[in-house]
Amino acid sequence: MALLVRLLPLALALALGPAATLAGPARSPYQLVLQHSRLRGRQHGPNVCAVQKLIGTNKKYFTNCKQWYQRKICGKSTVISYECCPGYEKVPGEKGCPAALPLSNLYETLGVVGSTTTQLYTDRTEKLRPEMEGPGSFTIFAPSNEAWASLPAEVLDSLVSNVNIELLNALRYHMVNRRVLTDELKHGMALTSMYQNSDIQIHHYPNGIVTVNCARLLKADHHATNGVVHLIDKVISTVTNNIQQIIEIEDTFETLRAAVAASGLNTLLESNGQFTLLAPTNEAFEKIPAETLNRILGDPEALRDLLKNHILKSAMCAEAIVAGLSMETLEGTTLEVGCSGDMLTINGKPIISNKDVLATNGVIHYIDELLIPDSAKTLFELAADSDVSTAVDLFRQAGLGTHLSGNERLTLLAPLNSVFKDGTPPIDAQMRNLLRNHMIKDQLSSKYLYHGQTLDTLGGKKLRVFVYRNSLCIENSCIAAHDKRGRYGTLFTMDRVLTPPVGTVMDVLKGDNRFSMLVAAIQSAGLTETLNREGVYTVFAPTNEAFQAMPPGELNKLLGNAKELANILKYHIGDEILVSGGIGALVRLKSLQGDKLEVSSKNNVVNVNKEPVAEADIMATNGVVYAISTVLQPPANRPQERGDELADSALEIFKQASAFSRAAQSSVKLAPVYQRLLERMKQ
């Protein structure tokens, strides 16, 4: 027992894995990715890390599990290379990287990590090298050699032409007056630099990427005797303006500037925080129709929704995006932010023209296309280029377009384009009224609909809501996709054209010549009142052909026995409304007769008791009618018949037991009789 107690903490630590132990905090995302790289490289020796290199570039990434298997960064192929993990070096003749790098001062460590250009520029200043070689505790975010080389010539010239002011200040901005390791680099934090106490913005993303003013950390935590060195992929500069101030000074944001002022969001964009603004340029606004733009600009609520749809809840630097991810906007919409090579994408489109413009309260990416959320759209705009465009075109042809483009609160029930694959119906008075009955007099949300709810249409009908296990239906038509909620209207995508009820079940049957024999039978059985009154029925209605298919003698016998006729007809009537869209694989529907009907659906064919339905979903005010080509028979094995059978079995067992008893008394051989008795009892 004592041994078990001592081993328990170790077992728990192994179960929790390397990311968490009983002692100490969970590791940071960067450390987890570094650890995964170590695991992938361990076959090559100690302290070897697997690194993904983007083909055709010098970009390298420590790999996580997903990237390891995909072998892609921003959709581009990578190759795996193996190199010493940060802080270690090779030893000639030995496998892997067994030796820790010798500790030296910051200045010498710059050369070790591959930032010799930073060393060179440090030498040119009079004050900085003595500090880097002297006592103290510092952190330097050192630009790689490639980072210095990629600076515009005019910027580099201005730095090196004034080394003791411009260059010195630039280098000091990369430094912090204390040791800061990656486990302290938290997402959204600010570090105070050694240049005028200006802030350096840190972001530590879930995928393990760490950015410093949107420059990516390449190699981290290189210890020195007087601090720590982190290698980064860009030369960073001070940030002085907030997002709102950048909008005000950039000519390309003239329209955006006016929109922000009209919406009142300027206070938000100049407040403290860490936002990402996907800032539409003047060109982006010019791409949308003038009528749409003027409508949104003149509607404060729609305008606020539009602008909030361009603001992400956290700062997202471009370097942190190595694959697609979903991000929520302040408006509540989810955007798919991804990348393709060097281009950032929004919802799969490469519409970002300028990225990583840093502000004190976040980051700005310029976009050349407006991201209009559903909440700022009319019903017409919601349906544009969608899978209900055919139906919306019918509404327009019927002269109902003003309902879909104005400020009337409506819910549009729009059938899928596939419903009209055989052609669209002509627009006449009857069709126009049917379309009006696809428009509900309120802006609804499907998540608030409930079973038995009634909805008023512009055509004057009351439509019922039916909630099933896997379907939400309005009359015979079921919702086929998520709602699209616009500025004033909501779009429900429906799986078929809706047919409002036109009378009771009895009215429906009387109005269809196919059911004349059934109507007569219902009247003979005394069920007319039942099917005329309020209720919820599913009627599987045999057609005249179904009755005529019965043997004449059997049919005459049935029609001549009112009690038996009523029993048969009640078996055709379910005690709830079941439309075809709510059936699923199989539903057992209780009939008024008492037995259950087995209703199934496969490949858009409805079956009842394995018999195909000729026509489904003929809606009535008190139910739904299915036309069937067979008269259904209740199960032959009735409860009374089963009881008689059980009684007969009991009598037979009793007889066998009596025989057994007599045999025992007369000393007859018992085994055969006993065996038969046991077999009979088992049955």
XYZ file of C-alpha atoms in Angstrom:
683
model
C 0.000 0.000 0.000
C 2.789 2.410 0.881
C 4.428 1.776 -2.499
C 1.127 2.444 -4.264
C 0.759 5.769 -2.477
C 4.276 6.788 -3.499
C 3.667 5.820 -7.141
C 0.260 7.499 -7.460
C 1.566 11.041 -8.159
C 3.845 9.680 -10.891
C 1.001 7.742 -12.474
C -1.217 10.829 -12.474
C 1.511 12.930 -14.008
C 1.981 10.408 -16.801
C -1.780 10.259 -17.378
C -2.083 14.008 -17.581
C 0.787 14.123 -20.045
C 3.605 16.605 -20.422
C 1.296 19.626 -20.600
C 0.274 19.418 -16.969
C 1.677 17.883 -13.820
C 0.637 17.874 -10.216
C 3.449 20.299 -9.465
C 3.761 23.477 -11.471
C 1.545 25.355 -13.955
C 0.453 24.145 -17.372
C 2.901 24.860 -20.156
C 2.347 27.722 -22.568
C 1.236 27.055 -26.159
C 4.743 27.901 -27.390
C 6.305 25.408 -24.979
C 3.817 22.718 -26.007
C 4.659 23.179 -29.694
C 8.374 23.148 -28.894
C 7.886 19.946 -26.914
C 6.054 18.343 -29.855
C 8.953 19.301 -32.107
C 11.315 17.635 -29.638
C 9.246 14.431 -29.674
C 9.297 14.328 -33.483
C 13.051 14.872 -33.532
C 14.153 12.557 -30.723
C 15.010 9.703 -33.081
C 17.856 11.878 -34.340
C 19.366 12.243 -30.891
C 18.966 14.337 -27.764
C 17.694 17.919 -27.999
C 16.883 17.687 -31.692
C 13.729 19.511 -32.855
C 11.724 18.791 -35.990
C 11.184 21.989 -37.945
C 8.837 22.592 -40.879
C 10.382 24.708 -43.592
C 8.205 26.368 -46.205
C 9.473 25.230 -49.597
C 11.115 28.036 -51.551
C 11.560 30.294 -48.506
C 13.644 30.516 -45.347
C 10.551 30.448 -43.143
C 10.684 27.798 -40.452
C 8.104 26.729 -37.886
C 8.159 24.461 -34.903
C 5.469 21.981 -35.741
C 2.319 20.979 -33.897
C 0.565 17.660 -34.384
C -1.919 18.890 -37.007
C 0.727 20.607 -39.103
C 3.004 17.575 -38.814
C 0.484 15.372 -40.580
C -0.738 17.986 -43.070
C 2.790 19.097 -44.009
C 1.421 22.495 -44.999
C 1.683 26.100 -43.827
C -0.919 28.438 -45.323
C -1.737 25.807 -47.900
C 1.853 25.597 -49.098
C 3.939 22.444 -48.844
C 6.721 22.145 -46.290
C 9.700 19.893 -45.749
C 10.810 18.582 -42.389
C 14.318 19.356 -41.221
C 15.996 18.523 -37.943
C 18.102 20.981 -36.013
C 19.238 21.680 -32.486
C 16.509 22.846 -30.161
C 16.992 26.375 -28.742
C 19.844 26.442 -26.224
C 21.746 23.384 -27.489
C 24.529 22.624 -29.936
C 26.141 19.687 -31.708
C 29.297 17.917 -30.538
C 31.559 16.418 -33.245
C 31.238 12.653 -33.392
C 28.125 12.499 -31.200
C 24.507 12.044 -32.127
C 22.032 14.865 -31.794
C 22.718 18.047 -29.852
C 23.962 16.858 -26.468
C 25.676 20.053 -25.306
C 24.051 23.143 -23.854
C 25.228 26.371 -25.427
C 27.820 28.099 -23.242
C 26.460 31.115 -21.422
C 27.876 34.417 -22.521
C 26.681 37.993 -22.401
C 23.872 39.408 -24.519
C 26.168 40.843 -27.152
C 27.893 37.526 -27.833
C 24.585 35.616 -27.659
C 23.271 37.726 -30.544
C 25.868 36.124 -32.783
C 25.012 32.645 -31.531
C 21.299 32.953 -32.389
C 21.860 34.326 -35.902
C 21.446 38.057 -35.346
C 24.902 39.244 -36.358
C 23.425 42.330 -38.048
C 22.018 43.397 -34.679
C 25.521 42.864 -33.278
C 26.951 45.039 -36.036
C 24.500 47.879 -35.424
C 25.079 47.593 -31.666
C 28.789 48.135 -32.311
C 28.022 51.331 -34.229
C 26.371 52.936 -31.257
C 28.591 54.257 -28.507
C 26.519 53.210 -25.511
C 24.683 49.986 -26.252
C 27.471 47.402 -26.515
C 28.877 48.195 -23.038
C 25.373 47.724 -21.615
C 24.942 44.377 -23.406
C 28.303 43.158 -22.129
C 27.972 44.575 -18.649
C 26.033 43.627 -15.526
C 22.273 43.694 -15.443
C 19.258 41.712 -16.571
C 17.787 42.485 -19.971
C 15.584 40.989 -22.645
C 16.236 41.750 -26.300
C 13.899 40.880 -29.140
C 16.590 40.658 -31.779
C 15.667 40.967 -35.474
C 17.143 38.261 -37.659
C 19.655 39.173 -40.352
C 16.903 38.692 -42.945
C 14.675 41.114 -41.033
C 17.251 43.889 -41.240
C 17.863 43.155 -44.917
C 14.163 43.437 -45.742
C 13.843 46.987 -44.396
C 13.182 49.623 -47.072
C 16.430 51.314 -48.076
C 15.257 54.756 -46.985
C 14.385 53.484 -43.507
C 17.704 51.740 -43.084
C 19.567 54.802 -44.344
C 17.845 57.036 -41.795
C 18.875 54.673 -39.001
C 22.530 54.219 -39.905
C 23.010 57.900 -40.748
C 22.269 58.833 -37.152
C 23.533 55.889 -35.121
C 23.574 57.489 -31.679
C 20.016 58.740 -31.856
C 17.850 56.977 -34.455
C 19.649 53.610 -34.454
C 20.208 53.622 -30.709
C 16.550 54.423 -30.049
C 15.420 51.739 -32.498
C 17.578 49.104 -30.768
C 16.510 50.196 -27.290
C 12.889 49.804 -28.337
C 13.665 46.104 -28.876
C 14.865 45.773 -25.262
C 13.215 45.319 -21.869
C 14.991 46.136 -18.627
C 14.462 42.671 -17.099
C 14.583 39.015 -18.035
C 11.326 37.844 -19.734
C 10.940 34.216 -20.827
C 8.214 32.825 -23.071
C 6.209 31.412 -20.164
C 5.663 35.025 -19.078
C 4.645 36.243 -22.540
C 0.860 36.318 -22.219
C -1.623 37.075 -24.965
C -2.522 40.779 -25.060
C 0.111 41.934 -22.579
C 2.354 44.964 -23.022
C 6.022 45.119 -22.028
C 7.712 48.406 -21.248
C 10.650 48.947 -23.581
C 13.888 50.752 -22.835
C 13.006 53.499 -25.318
C 10.962 56.174 -23.517
C 9.037 53.418 -21.716
C 7.099 52.761 -24.936
C 4.948 49.649 -24.951
C 5.789 46.486 -26.862
C 2.687 44.442 -27.650
C 2.833 40.706 -27.033
C 0.425 38.132 -28.417
C 0.693 34.449 -27.568
C -1.676 32.397 -29.719
C -3.160 28.939 -29.061
C -1.189 27.464 -32.000
C 2.066 28.271 -30.187
C 3.045 31.302 -32.247
C 4.212 34.322 -30.269
C 4.351 37.778 -31.836
C 6.054 40.975 -30.721
C 4.406 43.975 -32.385
C 3.231 41.378 -34.954
C 6.805 40.125 -35.558
C 6.999 36.359 -35.098
C 9.254 34.816 -32.480
C 11.641 32.518 -34.376
C 13.911 31.246 -31.598
C 13.110 31.958 -27.996
C 14.633 31.764 -24.533
C 18.320 31.911 -25.406
C 19.828 32.566 -22.006
C 22.713 34.916 -21.453
C 24.663 35.798 -18.323
C 22.880 39.139 -18.195
C 19.498 38.375 -19.739
C 17.745 36.511 -22.516
C 17.597 36.813 -26.323
C 14.528 36.100 -28.485
C 15.037 36.082 -32.266
C 12.194 37.731 -34.247
C 11.455 37.975 -37.971
C 10.949 41.753 -38.288
C 12.426 45.021 -37.118
C 9.721 46.530 -34.894
C 8.931 50.193 -34.448
C 7.101 52.241 -31.856
C 3.318 52.461 -31.950
C 1.704 55.763 -31.036
C -1.750 55.918 -32.674
C -4.894 54.052 -31.743
C -7.172 52.521 -34.380
C -9.422 55.560 -34.591
C -6.473 57.910 -35.112
C -5.137 55.762 -37.965
C -8.577 55.855 -39.644
C -8.597 59.642 -39.360
C -5.219 60.176 -41.002
C -5.404 57.625 -43.843
C -6.878 58.939 -47.118
C -8.003 55.454 -48.160
C -10.435 55.391 -45.218
C -12.466 58.471 -46.156
C -15.769 56.587 -46.435
C -14.976 54.416 -43.410
C -14.201 57.541 -41.406
C -17.624 59.007 -42.192
C -19.344 55.694 -41.426
C -17.614 55.339 -38.056
C -18.567 58.890 -37.108
C -22.215 58.318 -38.103
C -22.387 55.053 -36.141
C -20.853 56.385 -32.953
C -18.234 53.621 -32.888
C -15.326 56.053 -32.782
C -15.382 55.880 -28.974
C -14.866 52.107 -29.124
C -12.031 52.347 -31.653
C -10.087 54.810 -29.528
C -10.635 52.937 -26.246
C -8.217 50.571 -24.535
C -8.394 47.011 -25.762
C -6.975 44.609 -28.290
C -9.088 44.590 -31.452
C -8.565 43.561 -35.045
C -10.131 45.968 -37.531
C -10.693 44.602 -41.021
C -10.781 48.101 -42.412
C -12.689 48.508 -45.711
C -11.026 50.929 -48.073
C -12.853 53.491 -50.197
C -12.658 50.971 -53.034
C -14.493 48.373 -50.929
C -17.428 50.734 -50.370
C -17.535 51.617 -54.067
C -18.012 47.963 -55.051
C -21.506 47.641 -53.583
C -24.604 49.133 -55.279
C -25.233 52.781 -54.399
C -28.800 51.950 -53.318
C -27.554 49.367 -50.812
C -24.802 51.640 -49.510
C -27.137 54.607 -49.054
C -29.698 52.423 -47.285
C -27.117 51.146 -44.789
C -25.501 54.551 -44.250
C -28.951 55.995 -43.553
C -29.877 53.289 -41.045
C -27.883 53.665 -37.782
C -28.602 50.117 -36.581
C -27.644 48.478 -39.874
C -24.557 50.686 -40.061
C -23.410 49.679 -36.580
C -23.912 46.004 -37.444
C -21.953 46.480 -40.666
C -18.986 48.074 -38.915
C -19.022 45.665 -35.962
C -18.812 42.846 -38.480
C -15.375 44.206 -39.408
C -14.071 44.176 -35.820
C -12.693 40.989 -34.277
C -12.750 40.549 -30.520
C -8.981 40.093 -30.203
C -5.855 41.228 -31.990
C -4.843 38.832 -34.746
C -1.472 39.383 -36.413
C -0.963 37.903 -39.861
C 2.061 35.867 -38.742
C -0.131 33.937 -36.312
C -2.308 32.546 -39.092
C -0.841 29.356 -40.531
C -4.147 27.624 -41.282
C -7.849 28.450 -41.331
C -9.597 29.388 -38.115
C -12.992 30.763 -37.131
C -13.134 34.137 -35.407
C -16.143 35.941 -33.992
C -16.821 39.594 -34.762
C -18.345 42.134 -32.393
C -21.546 41.807 -34.424
C -21.705 38.101 -33.564
C -20.945 36.669 -36.994
C -18.203 34.078 -37.420
C -15.592 34.814 -40.089
C -13.244 32.204 -41.535
C -9.786 33.755 -41.363
C -7.126 31.882 -43.283
C -4.134 32.242 -45.539
C -2.903 31.167 -48.929
C 0.819 31.560 -49.211
C 1.623 35.129 -48.212
C -1.985 36.300 -48.633
C -4.513 36.449 -45.822
C -8.037 35.369 -46.696
C -11.449 36.172 -45.250
C -14.113 33.543 -45.925
C -11.770 32.072 -48.504
C -11.246 35.321 -50.427
C -7.843 37.071 -50.688
C -9.284 40.528 -50.023
C -6.640 41.883 -47.604
C -4.452 44.415 -49.369
C -2.328 45.618 -46.447
C -1.784 43.731 -43.220
C -0.436 44.236 -39.717
C -0.811 47.993 -39.355
C -0.276 48.158 -35.632
C -2.196 50.458 -33.278
C -1.967 50.937 -29.520
C -5.260 49.074 -29.099
C -4.950 46.397 -31.757
C -4.090 45.761 -35.367
C -5.575 46.859 -38.702
C -5.755 44.874 -41.931
C -6.934 46.791 -45.017
C -9.600 44.959 -47.033
C -10.923 45.684 -50.536
C -14.352 44.111 -50.124
C -17.145 44.972 -47.721
C -18.259 42.260 -45.269
C -21.994 42.891 -45.005
C -23.552 40.798 -42.224
C -26.994 39.250 -42.582
C -28.271 41.596 -39.882
C -27.760 44.561 -42.227
C -29.412 42.980 -45.278
C -32.901 43.027 -46.749
C -34.650 39.763 -47.558
C -33.739 40.237 -51.218
C -30.069 40.639 -50.278
C -30.187 37.606 -47.982
C -31.427 35.451 -50.848
C -29.054 36.799 -53.510
C -26.796 34.098 -54.956
C -28.292 31.573 -52.528
C -30.041 28.234 -52.937
C -33.476 29.930 -52.765
C -32.922 32.483 -55.529
C -35.533 30.847 -57.799
C -38.257 31.248 -55.184
C -37.301 34.867 -54.514
C -37.482 35.571 -58.240
C -41.057 34.210 -58.188
C -41.935 36.667 -55.417
C -40.547 39.478 -57.542
C -42.516 38.363 -60.609
C -45.663 38.190 -58.495
C -45.285 41.861 -57.559
C -44.365 41.109 -53.940
C -40.853 42.570 -54.101
C -41.657 45.609 -51.970
C -42.293 43.303 -49.012
C -38.774 41.898 -49.382
C -36.877 45.157 -49.711
C -38.662 47.440 -47.267
C -38.760 47.760 -43.486
C -41.715 45.430 -42.944
C -41.176 42.791 -40.239
C -41.594 39.470 -42.074
C -40.440 35.880 -42.211
C -40.080 34.482 -45.717
C -40.602 30.761 -46.248
C -38.514 30.227 -49.378
C -38.374 26.767 -51.017
C -35.027 25.478 -52.234
C -34.091 25.896 -55.887
C -34.164 22.108 -56.260
C -37.912 22.159 -55.626
C -38.314 23.857 -59.026
C -35.997 21.542 -60.984
C -38.866 20.654 -63.342
C -39.748 24.300 -63.967
C -41.426 27.188 -62.205
C -45.195 27.580 -62.064
C -46.893 30.417 -63.976
C -47.768 33.506 -61.961
C -51.547 33.792 -61.735
C -53.927 34.902 -58.991
C -53.839 31.507 -57.303
C -50.039 31.363 -57.358
C -49.773 34.942 -56.137
C -51.978 34.122 -53.146
C -49.952 30.967 -52.446
C -46.764 33.039 -52.398
C -48.391 35.499 -49.980
C -49.011 32.527 -47.709
C -45.238 31.938 -47.684
C -44.810 35.283 -45.894
C -45.351 35.347 -42.112
C -46.449 38.590 -40.466
C -43.537 38.764 -38.037
C -39.778 38.449 -37.958
C -39.293 35.026 -36.398
C -36.406 32.871 -35.245
C -36.775 29.121 -35.652
C -35.271 28.427 -32.240
C -38.335 30.030 -30.618
C -40.935 28.071 -32.612
C -42.916 25.444 -30.701
C -45.217 22.542 -31.511
C -48.794 23.602 -32.154
C -47.925 27.272 -32.665
C -49.945 29.083 -35.342
C -48.488 31.709 -37.663
C -50.459 34.367 -39.576
C -49.577 34.917 -43.229
C -49.995 37.921 -45.523
C -52.433 35.753 -47.485
C -54.751 35.440 -44.478
C -53.999 31.823 -43.588
C -53.005 30.376 -40.227
C -50.099 27.958 -40.532
C -49.244 25.362 -37.901
C -45.803 24.515 -36.529
C -44.875 20.861 -36.032
C -41.798 19.905 -34.030
C -40.397 16.412 -34.558
C -37.284 14.700 -33.269
C -35.135 15.726 -36.237
C -37.337 18.192 -38.105
C -39.045 21.516 -37.642
C -41.946 21.918 -40.054
C -44.531 24.521 -40.982
C -47.490 22.624 -42.426
C -46.079 20.176 -45.002
C -42.808 22.074 -45.508
C -39.785 21.611 -43.224
C -36.884 23.954 -42.552
C -33.847 22.768 -44.530
C -31.122 25.177 -43.342
C -30.268 27.619 -40.584
C -32.201 30.878 -40.463
C -30.826 33.987 -42.072
C -31.941 36.924 -39.960
C -31.813 40.240 -41.796
C -32.420 43.844 -40.789
C -36.208 43.495 -40.847
C -36.907 40.040 -42.236
C -35.842 36.460 -41.584
C -35.302 33.888 -44.310
C -36.373 30.301 -43.653
C -35.078 27.878 -46.285
C -37.815 25.259 -46.831
C -37.625 21.817 -48.400
C -40.814 22.133 -50.501
C -43.615 24.486 -51.534
C -45.991 24.958 -48.638
C -49.654 24.001 -49.095
C -51.937 25.666 -46.538
C -54.916 23.613 -45.281
C -58.194 24.149 -47.183
C -60.747 22.439 -44.910
C -61.230 19.551 -42.507
C -60.102 16.017 -43.305
C -63.669 15.240 -44.316
C -63.731 18.271 -46.615
C -60.485 17.131 -48.234
C -61.804 13.615 -48.843
C -65.145 14.832 -50.208
C -63.381 17.228 -52.547
C -61.291 14.492 -54.175
C -63.034 11.964 -56.441
C -60.370 9.370 -55.623
C -61.902 8.947 -52.167
C -65.636 8.644 -52.939
C -65.824 5.022 -51.690
C -63.893 5.960 -48.551
C -66.283 8.859 -47.857
C -69.244 6.487 -48.159
C -67.562 4.000 -45.820
C -66.801 6.729 -43.258
C -70.428 7.825 -43.320
C -71.629 4.220 -42.904
C -69.272 3.676 -39.965
C -70.416 6.866 -38.212
C -66.992 8.564 -38.319
C -68.026 11.694 -40.224
C -68.298 13.833 -37.094
C -64.874 12.662 -35.874
C -63.133 13.780 -39.065
C -65.013 17.064 -39.200
C -64.310 18.298 -35.701
C -61.167 19.941 -34.362
C -58.341 17.519 -33.782
C -54.968 16.250 -34.895
C -55.221 13.288 -37.240
C -53.047 11.536 -39.782
C -55.339 9.719 -42.217
C -54.043 7.030 -44.543
C -56.871 7.227 -47.071
C -57.457 4.216 -49.354
C -58.414 5.306 -52.849
C -61.333 3.825 -54.778
C -58.846 1.518 -56.509
C -57.746 0.216 -53.109
C -61.316 -0.837 -52.221
C -61.913 -2.251 -55.672
C -58.784 -4.402 -55.355
C -60.351 -6.315 -52.446
C -62.124 -9.609 -53.206
C -65.816 -8.765 -53.842
C -67.072 -11.057 -51.103
C -64.668 -9.654 -48.534
C -65.524 -6.066 -49.546
C -69.289 -6.672 -49.311
C -68.861 -8.360 -45.931
C -66.822 -5.424 -44.652
C -69.230 -2.759 -45.925
C -72.171 -4.698 -44.461
C -70.703 -4.808 -40.945
C -70.681 -1.275 -39.505
C -68.775 -2.296 -36.371
C -65.995 -4.091 -38.258
C -65.917 -1.289 -40.854
C -65.451 1.318 -38.120
C -62.663 -0.802 -36.591
C -60.834 -1.056 -39.947
C -61.237 2.662 -40.719
C -60.023 3.713 -37.264
C -56.873 1.696 -37.952
C -56.242 4.090 -40.878
C -56.347 7.169 -38.598
C -53.354 8.182 -36.467
C -53.910 10.212 -33.310
C -51.419 12.985 -34.162
C -50.317 14.965 -37.208
C -47.283 13.443 -38.920
C -46.109 15.141 -42.105
C -43.662 13.329 -44.346
C -40.721 15.590 -43.411
C -41.035 14.487 -39.785
C -40.985 10.739 -40.372
C -37.295 9.951 -40.477
C -36.393 6.267 -40.779
C -39.370 4.804 -38.897
C -42.211 6.112 -36.737
C -44.738 3.908 -34.924
C -47.962 5.911 -34.974
C -50.804 4.942 -32.673
C -54.133 4.598 -34.478
C -57.634 5.392 -33.167
C -58.285 1.633 -33.324
C -55.499 1.053 -30.777
C -52.823 -0.731 -32.794
C -49.780 1.072 -34.152
C -49.015 1.912 -37.742
C -45.411 1.638 -38.940
C -44.618 4.699 -41.053
C -41.227 4.956 -42.756
C -39.519 7.107 -45.356
C -36.663 6.246 -47.680
C -35.475 8.002 -50.823
C -38.441 10.408 -50.579
C -40.921 7.509 -50.650
C -43.268 7.175 -47.662
C -44.467 3.704 -46.654
C -47.115 2.683 -44.157
C -46.906 -0.922 -42.970
C -44.403 -1.372 -45.830
C -47.010 -0.285 -48.395
C -45.998 2.746 -50.532
C -47.983 5.954 -50.229
C -49.395 7.285 -53.507
C -49.531 10.934 -52.368
C -48.328 12.528 -49.140
C -49.062 15.665 -47.176
C -52.569 16.680 -48.270
C -53.061 19.216 -45.524
C -56.346 19.737 -43.640
C -57.225 22.070 -40.783
C -57.468 19.121 -38.398
C -54.852 16.806 -39.850
C -53.000 15.496 -42.857
C -54.099 12.969 -45.492
C -51.965 10.375 -47.283
C -53.473 8.646 -50.330
C -52.741 4.898 -50.301
C -53.491 2.139 -52.802
C -54.193 -0.605 -50.262
C -56.748 -1.105 -47.511
C -54.685 -1.680 -44.385
C -55.527 -4.594 -42.116
C -54.937 -4.528 -38.353
C -52.507 -7.166 -37.043
C -54.063 -10.626 -37.316
C -52.711 -11.612 -33.927
C -55.375 -9.844 -31.822
C -55.064 -9.775 -27.989
C -58.169 -12.037 -27.587
C -56.805 -14.534 -30.109
C -53.482 -14.604 -28.295
C -55.282 -15.226 -25.024
C -57.137 -18.217 -26.498
C -53.871 -19.662 -27.777
C -52.254 -19.345 -24.365
C -55.245 -21.099 -22.794
C -54.910 -23.965 -25.270
C -51.198 -24.273 -24.486
C -51.873 -24.368 -20.776
C -54.478 -27.132 -21.296
C -52.016 -29.196 -23.334
C -49.307 -28.817 -20.663
C -51.836 -29.919 -18.056
C -52.610 -33.015 -20.117
C -48.912 -33.831 -20.418
C -48.462 -33.421 -16.674
C -51.378 -35.785 -16.043
C -49.844 -38.355 -18.352
C -46.559 -37.973 -16.497
C -48.323 -38.581 -13.214
C -50.083 -41.711 -14.464
C -46.860 -43.062 -15.897
C -45.159 -42.558 -12.563
C -47.877 -44.504 -10.815
C -47.621 -47.409 -13.263
C -43.796 -47.420 -13.347
C -43.767 -46.788 -17.084
C -40.513 -45.535 -18.622
C -40.608 -41.787 -17.917
C -37.856 -40.183 -20.043
C -39.726 -39.705 -23.361
C -42.844 -38.289 -21.691
C -40.784 -36.040 -19.431
C -38.731 -34.745 -22.368
C -41.866 -33.894 -24.361
C -43.270 -32.071 -21.337
C -40.109 -29.967 -20.962
C -40.059 -29.067 -24.660
C -43.692 -28.046 -24.535
C -43.151 -25.874 -21.472
C -40.230 -24.134 -23.173
C -42.516 -23.189 -26.038
